[in-house]
Amino acid sequence: MDKMTAFCGIICTECPAFLATQKDDDDIREKTADMWSKQYSAEIKPEDINCDGCLSESGEIFSYCRVCEIRKCGMEKGIENCAYCDDYACENLEKFIDNVPEAKALLEEIRKNLSSD
């Protein structure tokens, strides 16, 4: 499976919600719901753990992704991910990637490769 990078730099294809959906694995759904419920102080049920990836226009996406401002912006601009955006790194993205160093590193690497092409 090809790597899918969300607009924000998270790798969708490594996300447990994506993996649970692709494998139709209720055990992964249950473990992920429990973990995310604790991590985000929210009630997340196993049946909520379904996602075909942030870039999906017609498949299922996780509930938060439906309201994500970064995803909404990227979809409106029709870009591959935020690294390709002329406004990189905007305020919304900065707030997010400051807390997710691996996403920031990936987007920075993509941008570096864009400028060297």
JSON list of C-alpha atoms in Angstrom, two decimals:
[
{"chain": "A", "resi": 1, "resn": "MET", "atom": "CA", "xyz": [0.00, 0.00, 0.00]},
{"chain": "A", "resi": 2, "resn": "ASP", "atom": "CA", "xyz": [1.30, 3.45, -0.90]},
{"chain": "A", "resi": 3, "resn": "LYS", "atom": "CA", "xyz": [1.92, 5.91, 1.90]},
{"chain": "A", "resi": 4, "resn": "MET", "atom": "CA", "xyz": [-0.88, 8.49, 2.24]},
{"chain": "A", "resi": 5, "resn": "THR", "atom": "CA", "xyz": [0.16, 11.75, 3.86]},
{"chain": "A", "resi": 6, "resn": "ALA", "atom": "CA", "xyz": [-2.64, 13.89, 5.28]},
{"chain": "A", "resi": 7, "resn": "PHE", "atom": "CA", "xyz": [-2.66, 17.63, 4.65]},
{"chain": "A", "resi": 8, "resn": "CYS", "atom": "CA", "xyz": [-1.18, 18.20, 8.12]},
{"chain": "A", "resi": 9, "resn": "GLY", "atom": "CA", "xyz": [1.71, 15.75, 7.67]},
{"chain": "A", "resi": 10, "resn": "ILE", "atom": "CA", "xyz": [0.32, 12.78, 9.60]},
{"chain": "A", "resi": 11, "resn": "ILE", "atom": "CA", "xyz": [0.76, 9.55, 7.68]},
{"chain": "A", "resi": 12, "resn": "CYS", "atom": "CA", "xyz": [-2.81, 8.24, 7.28]},
{"chain": "A", "resi": 13, "resn": "THR", "atom": "CA", "xyz": [-1.65, 4.79, 6.24]},
{"chain": "A", "resi": 14, "resn": "GLU", "atom": "CA", "xyz": [0.00, 4.35, 9.66]},
{"chain": "A", "resi": 15, "resn": "CYS", "atom": "CA", "xyz": [-3.01, 5.60, 11.66]},
{"chain": "A", "resi": 16, "resn": "PRO", "atom": "CA", "xyz": [-4.81, 2.90, 13.65]},
{"chain": "A", "resi": 17, "resn": "ALA", "atom": "CA", "xyz": [-8.23, 4.12, 12.45]},
{"chain": "A", "resi": 18, "resn": "PHE", "atom": "CA", "xyz": [-7.11, 3.74, 8.84]},
{"chain": "A", "resi": 19, "resn": "LEU", "atom": "CA", "xyz": [-5.55, 0.33, 9.53]},
{"chain": "A", "resi": 20, "resn": "ALA", "atom": "CA", "xyz": [-8.66, -0.91, 11.37]},
{"chain": "A", "resi": 21, "resn": "THR", "atom": "CA", "xyz": [-10.83, 0.14, 8.45]},
{"chain": "A", "resi": 22, "resn": "GLN", "atom": "CA", "xyz": [-8.63, -1.37, 5.76]},
{"chain": "A", "resi": 23, "resn": "LYS", "atom": "CA", "xyz": [-8.29, -4.65, 7.68]},
{"chain": "A", "resi": 24, "resn": "ASP", "atom": "CA", "xyz": [-11.89, -4.53, 8.99]},
{"chain": "A", "resi": 25, "resn": "ASP", "atom": "CA", "xyz": [-10.38, -5.36, 12.39]},
{"chain": "A", "resi": 26, "resn": "ASP", "atom": "CA", "xyz": [-12.69, -4.84, 15.37]},
{"chain": "A", "resi": 27, "resn": "ASP", "atom": "CA", "xyz": [-9.86, -5.58, 17.82]},
{"chain": "A", "resi": 28, "resn": "ILE", "atom": "CA", "xyz": [-7.86, -2.59, 16.50]},
{"chain": "A", "resi": 29, "resn": "ARG", "atom": "CA", "xyz": [-11.03, -0.47, 16.60]},
{"chain": "A", "resi": 30, "resn": "GLU", "atom": "CA", "xyz": [-11.63, -1.37, 20.25]},
{"chain": "A", "resi": 31, "resn": "LYS", "atom": "CA", "xyz": [-8.02, -0.71, 21.33]},
{"chain": "A", "resi": 32, "resn": "THR", "atom": "CA", "xyz": [-7.88, 2.56, 19.41]},
{"chain": "A", "resi": 33, "resn": "ALA", "atom": "CA", "xyz": [-11.20, 3.80, 20.82]},
{"chain": "A", "resi": 34, "resn": "ASP", "atom": "CA", "xyz": [-9.99, 3.06, 24.34]},
{"chain": "A", "resi": 35, "resn": "MET", "atom": "CA", "xyz": [-6.61, 4.72, 23.76]},
{"chain": "A", "resi": 36, "resn": "TRP", "atom": "CA", "xyz": [-8.03, 7.85, 22.08]},
{"chain": "A", "resi": 37, "resn": "SER", "atom": "CA", "xyz": [-10.80, 8.19, 24.66]},
{"chain": "A", "resi": 38, "resn": "LYS", "atom": "CA", "xyz": [-8.17, 8.41, 27.38]},
{"chain": "A", "resi": 39, "resn": "GLN", "atom": "CA", "xyz": [-5.74, 10.51, 25.34]},
{"chain": "A", "resi": 40, "resn": "TYR", "atom": "CA", "xyz": [-8.29, 13.11, 24.26]},
{"chain": "A", "resi": 41, "resn": "SER", "atom": "CA", "xyz": [-10.66, 12.93, 27.25]},
{"chain": "A", "resi": 42, "resn": "ALA", "atom": "CA", "xyz": [-13.54, 12.12, 24.94]},
{"chain": "A", "resi": 43, "resn": "GLU", "atom": "CA", "xyz": [-16.00, 9.30, 24.51]},
{"chain": "A", "resi": 44, "resn": "ILE", "atom": "CA", "xyz": [-14.91, 7.45, 21.40]},
{"chain": "A", "resi": 45, "resn": "LYS", "atom": "CA", "xyz": [-16.60, 4.16, 20.58]},
{"chain": "A", "resi": 46, "resn": "PRO", "atom": "CA", "xyz": [-15.12, 1.31, 18.53]},
{"chain": "A", "resi": 47, "resn": "GLU", "atom": "CA", "xyz": [-17.75, 1.90, 15.85]},
{"chain": "A", "resi": 48, "resn": "ASP", "atom": "CA", "xyz": [-16.37, 5.46, 15.49]},
{"chain": "A", "resi": 49, "resn": "ILE", "atom": "CA", "xyz": [-13.00, 4.08, 14.39]},
{"chain": "A", "resi": 50, "resn": "ASN", "atom": "CA", "xyz": [-13.47, 4.02, 10.63]},
{"chain": "A", "resi": 51, "resn": "CYS", "atom": "CA", "xyz": [-11.39, 6.04, 8.18]},
{"chain": "A", "resi": 52, "resn": "ASP", "atom": "CA", "xyz": [-10.21, 5.72, 4.60]},
{"chain": "A", "resi": 53, "resn": "GLY", "atom": "CA", "xyz": [-7.71, 8.55, 5.08]},
{"chain": "A", "resi": 54, "resn": "CYS", "atom": "CA", "xyz": [-7.79, 12.32, 5.18]},
{"chain": "A", "resi": 55, "resn": "LEU", "atom": "CA", "xyz": [-7.51, 12.65, 1.42]},
{"chain": "A", "resi": 56, "resn": "SER", "atom": "CA", "xyz": [-10.58, 10.50, 0.79]},
{"chain": "A", "resi": 57, "resn": "GLU", "atom": "CA", "xyz": [-13.40, 12.39, -0.84]},
{"chain": "A", "resi": 58, "resn": "SER", "atom": "CA", "xyz": [-15.92, 9.58, -1.04]},
{"chain": "A", "resi": 59, "resn": "GLY", "atom": "CA", "xyz": [-14.89, 7.10, 1.68]},
{"chain": "A", "resi": 60, "resn": "GLU", "atom": "CA", "xyz": [-15.32, 7.20, 5.42]},
{"chain": "A", "resi": 61, "resn": "ILE", "atom": "CA", "xyz": [-13.27, 9.60, 7.51]},
{"chain": "A", "resi": 62, "resn": "PHE", "atom": "CA", "xyz": [-12.87, 9.79, 11.26]},
{"chain": "A", "resi": 63, "resn": "SER", "atom": "CA", "xyz": [-15.32, 12.22, 12.91]},
{"chain": "A", "resi": 64, "resn": "TYR", "atom": "CA", "xyz": [-12.70, 14.83, 13.83]},
{"chain": "A", "resi": 65, "resn": "CYS", "atom": "CA", "xyz": [-11.41, 14.89, 10.26]},
{"chain": "A", "resi": 66, "resn": "ARG", "atom": "CA", "xyz": [-14.84, 16.02, 9.05]},
{"chain": "A", "resi": 67, "resn": "VAL", "atom": "CA", "xyz": [-14.43, 19.29, 10.97]},
{"chain": "A", "resi": 68, "resn": "CYS", "atom": "CA", "xyz": [-10.65, 19.69, 10.69]},
{"chain": "A", "resi": 69, "resn": "GLU", "atom": "CA", "xyz": [-9.82, 23.19, 9.44]},
{"chain": "A", "resi": 70, "resn": "ILE", "atom": "CA", "xyz": [-6.50, 22.04, 7.98]},
{"chain": "A", "resi": 71, "resn": "ARG", "atom": "CA", "xyz": [-8.19, 19.30, 5.94]},
{"chain": "A", "resi": 72, "resn": "LYS", "atom": "CA", "xyz": [-10.97, 21.67, 4.85]},
{"chain": "A", "resi": 73, "resn": "CYS", "atom": "CA", "xyz": [-8.44, 24.24, 3.64]},
{"chain": "A", "resi": 74, "resn": "GLY", "atom": "CA", "xyz": [-6.33, 21.67, 1.80]},
{"chain": "A", "resi": 75, "resn": "MET", "atom": "CA", "xyz": [-9.37, 20.22, 0.07]},
{"chain": "A", "resi": 76, "resn": "GLU", "atom": "CA", "xyz": [-10.53, 23.71, -0.99]},
{"chain": "A", "resi": 77, "resn": "LYS", "atom": "CA", "xyz": [-7.08, 24.54, -2.37]},
{"chain": "A", "resi": 78, "resn": "GLY", "atom": "CA", "xyz": [-6.75, 21.18, -4.11]},
{"chain": "A", "resi": 79, "resn": "ILE", "atom": "CA", "xyz": [-3.22, 20.62, -2.84]},
{"chain": "A", "resi": 80, "resn": "GLU", "atom": "CA", "xyz": [-1.52, 17.30, -2.11]},
{"chain": "A", "resi": 81, "resn": "ASN", "atom": "CA", "xyz": [-0.69, 18.39, 1.46]},
{"chain": "A", "resi": 82, "resn": "CYS", "atom": "CA", "xyz": [0.26, 21.58, 3.30]},
{"chain": "A", "resi": 83, "resn": "ALA", "atom": "CA", "xyz": [3.89, 21.36, 2.17]},
{"chain": "A", "resi": 84, "resn": "TYR", "atom": "CA", "xyz": [2.67, 22.33, -1.31]},
{"chain": "A", "resi": 85, "resn": "CYS", "atom": "CA", "xyz": [0.77, 25.40, -0.09]},
{"chain": "A", "resi": 86, "resn": "ASP", "atom": "CA", "xyz": [1.91, 28.94, -0.90]},
{"chain": "A", "resi": 87, "resn": "ASP", "atom": "CA", "xyz": [0.81, 29.94, 2.62]},
{"chain": "A", "resi": 88, "resn": "TYR", "atom": "CA", "xyz": [2.96, 27.29, 4.37]},
{"chain": "A", "resi": 89, "resn": "ALA", "atom": "CA", "xyz": [3.01, 27.29, 7.35]},
{"chain": "A", "resi": 90, "resn": "CYS", "atom": "CA", "xyz": [-0.19, 29.12, 8.19]},
{"chain": "A", "resi": 91, "resn": "GLU", "atom": "CA", "xyz": [-1.41, 29.79, 11.72]},
{"chain": "A", "resi": 92, "resn": "ASN", "atom": "CA", "xyz": [-3.76, 26.76, 11.79]},
{"chain": "A", "resi": 93, "resn": "LEU", "atom": "CA", "xyz": [-1.01, 24.43, 10.68]},
{"chain": "A", "resi": 94, "resn": "GLU", "atom": "CA", "xyz": [1.58, 25.93, 13.05]},
{"chain": "A", "resi": 95, "resn": "LYS", "atom": "CA", "xyz": [-0.68, 25.34, 16.05]},
{"chain": "A", "resi": 96, "resn": "PHE", "atom": "CA", "xyz": [-1.04, 21.70, 15.06]},
{"chain": "A", "resi": 97, "resn": "ILE", "atom": "CA", "xyz": [2.49, 20.76, 13.97]},
{"chain": "A", "resi": 98, "resn": "ASP", "atom": "CA", "xyz": [4.10, 22.36, 17.00]},
{"chain": "A", "resi": 99, "resn": "ASN", "atom": "CA", "xyz": [2.54, 19.46, 18.94]},
{"chain": "A", "resi": 100, "resn": "VAL", "atom": "CA", "xyz": [3.26, 16.77, 16.34]},
{"chain": "A", "resi": 101, "resn": "PRO", "atom": "CA", "xyz": [6.99, 16.90, 15.58]},
{"chain": "A", "resi": 102, "resn": "GLU", "atom": "CA", "xyz": [6.96, 13.93, 13.20]},
{"chain": "A", "resi": 103, "resn": "ALA", "atom": "CA", "xyz": [4.32, 15.62, 11.02]},
{"chain": "A", "resi": 104, "resn": "LYS", "atom": "CA", "xyz": [6.31, 18.85, 11.00]},
{"chain": "A", "resi": 105, "resn": "ALA", "atom": "CA", "xyz": [9.50, 16.98, 10.04]},
{"chain": "A", "resi": 106, "resn": "LEU", "atom": "CA", "xyz": [7.73, 15.22, 7.15]},
{"chain": "A", "resi": 107, "resn": "LEU", "atom": "CA", "xyz": [6.23, 18.45, 5.78]},
{"chain": "A", "resi": 108, "resn": "GLU", "atom": "CA", "xyz": [9.61, 20.20, 6.09]},
{"chain": "A", "resi": 109, "resn": "GLU", "atom": "CA", "xyz": [11.28, 17.35, 4.20]},
{"chain": "A", "resi": 110, "resn": "ILE", "atom": "CA", "xyz": [8.67, 17.51, 1.43]},
{"chain": "A", "resi": 111, "resn": "ARG", "atom": "CA", "xyz": [9.14, 21.29, 1.13]},
{"chain": "A", "resi": 112, "resn": "LYS", "atom": "CA", "xyz": [12.91, 20.91, 1.00]},
{"chain": "A", "resi": 113, "resn": "ASN", "atom": "CA", "xyz": [12.58, 18.41, -1.85]},
{"chain": "A", "resi": 114, "resn": "LEU", "atom": "CA", "xyz": [10.16, 20.71, -3.69]},
{"chain": "A", "resi": 115, "resn": "SER", "atom": "CA", "xyz": [12.62, 23.59, -3.63]},
{"chain": "A", "resi": 116, "resn": "SER", "atom": "CA", "xyz": [15.46, 21.40, -4.91]},
{"chain": "A", "resi": 117, "resn": "ASP", "atom": "CA", "xyz": [13.50, 20.17, -7.95]}
]
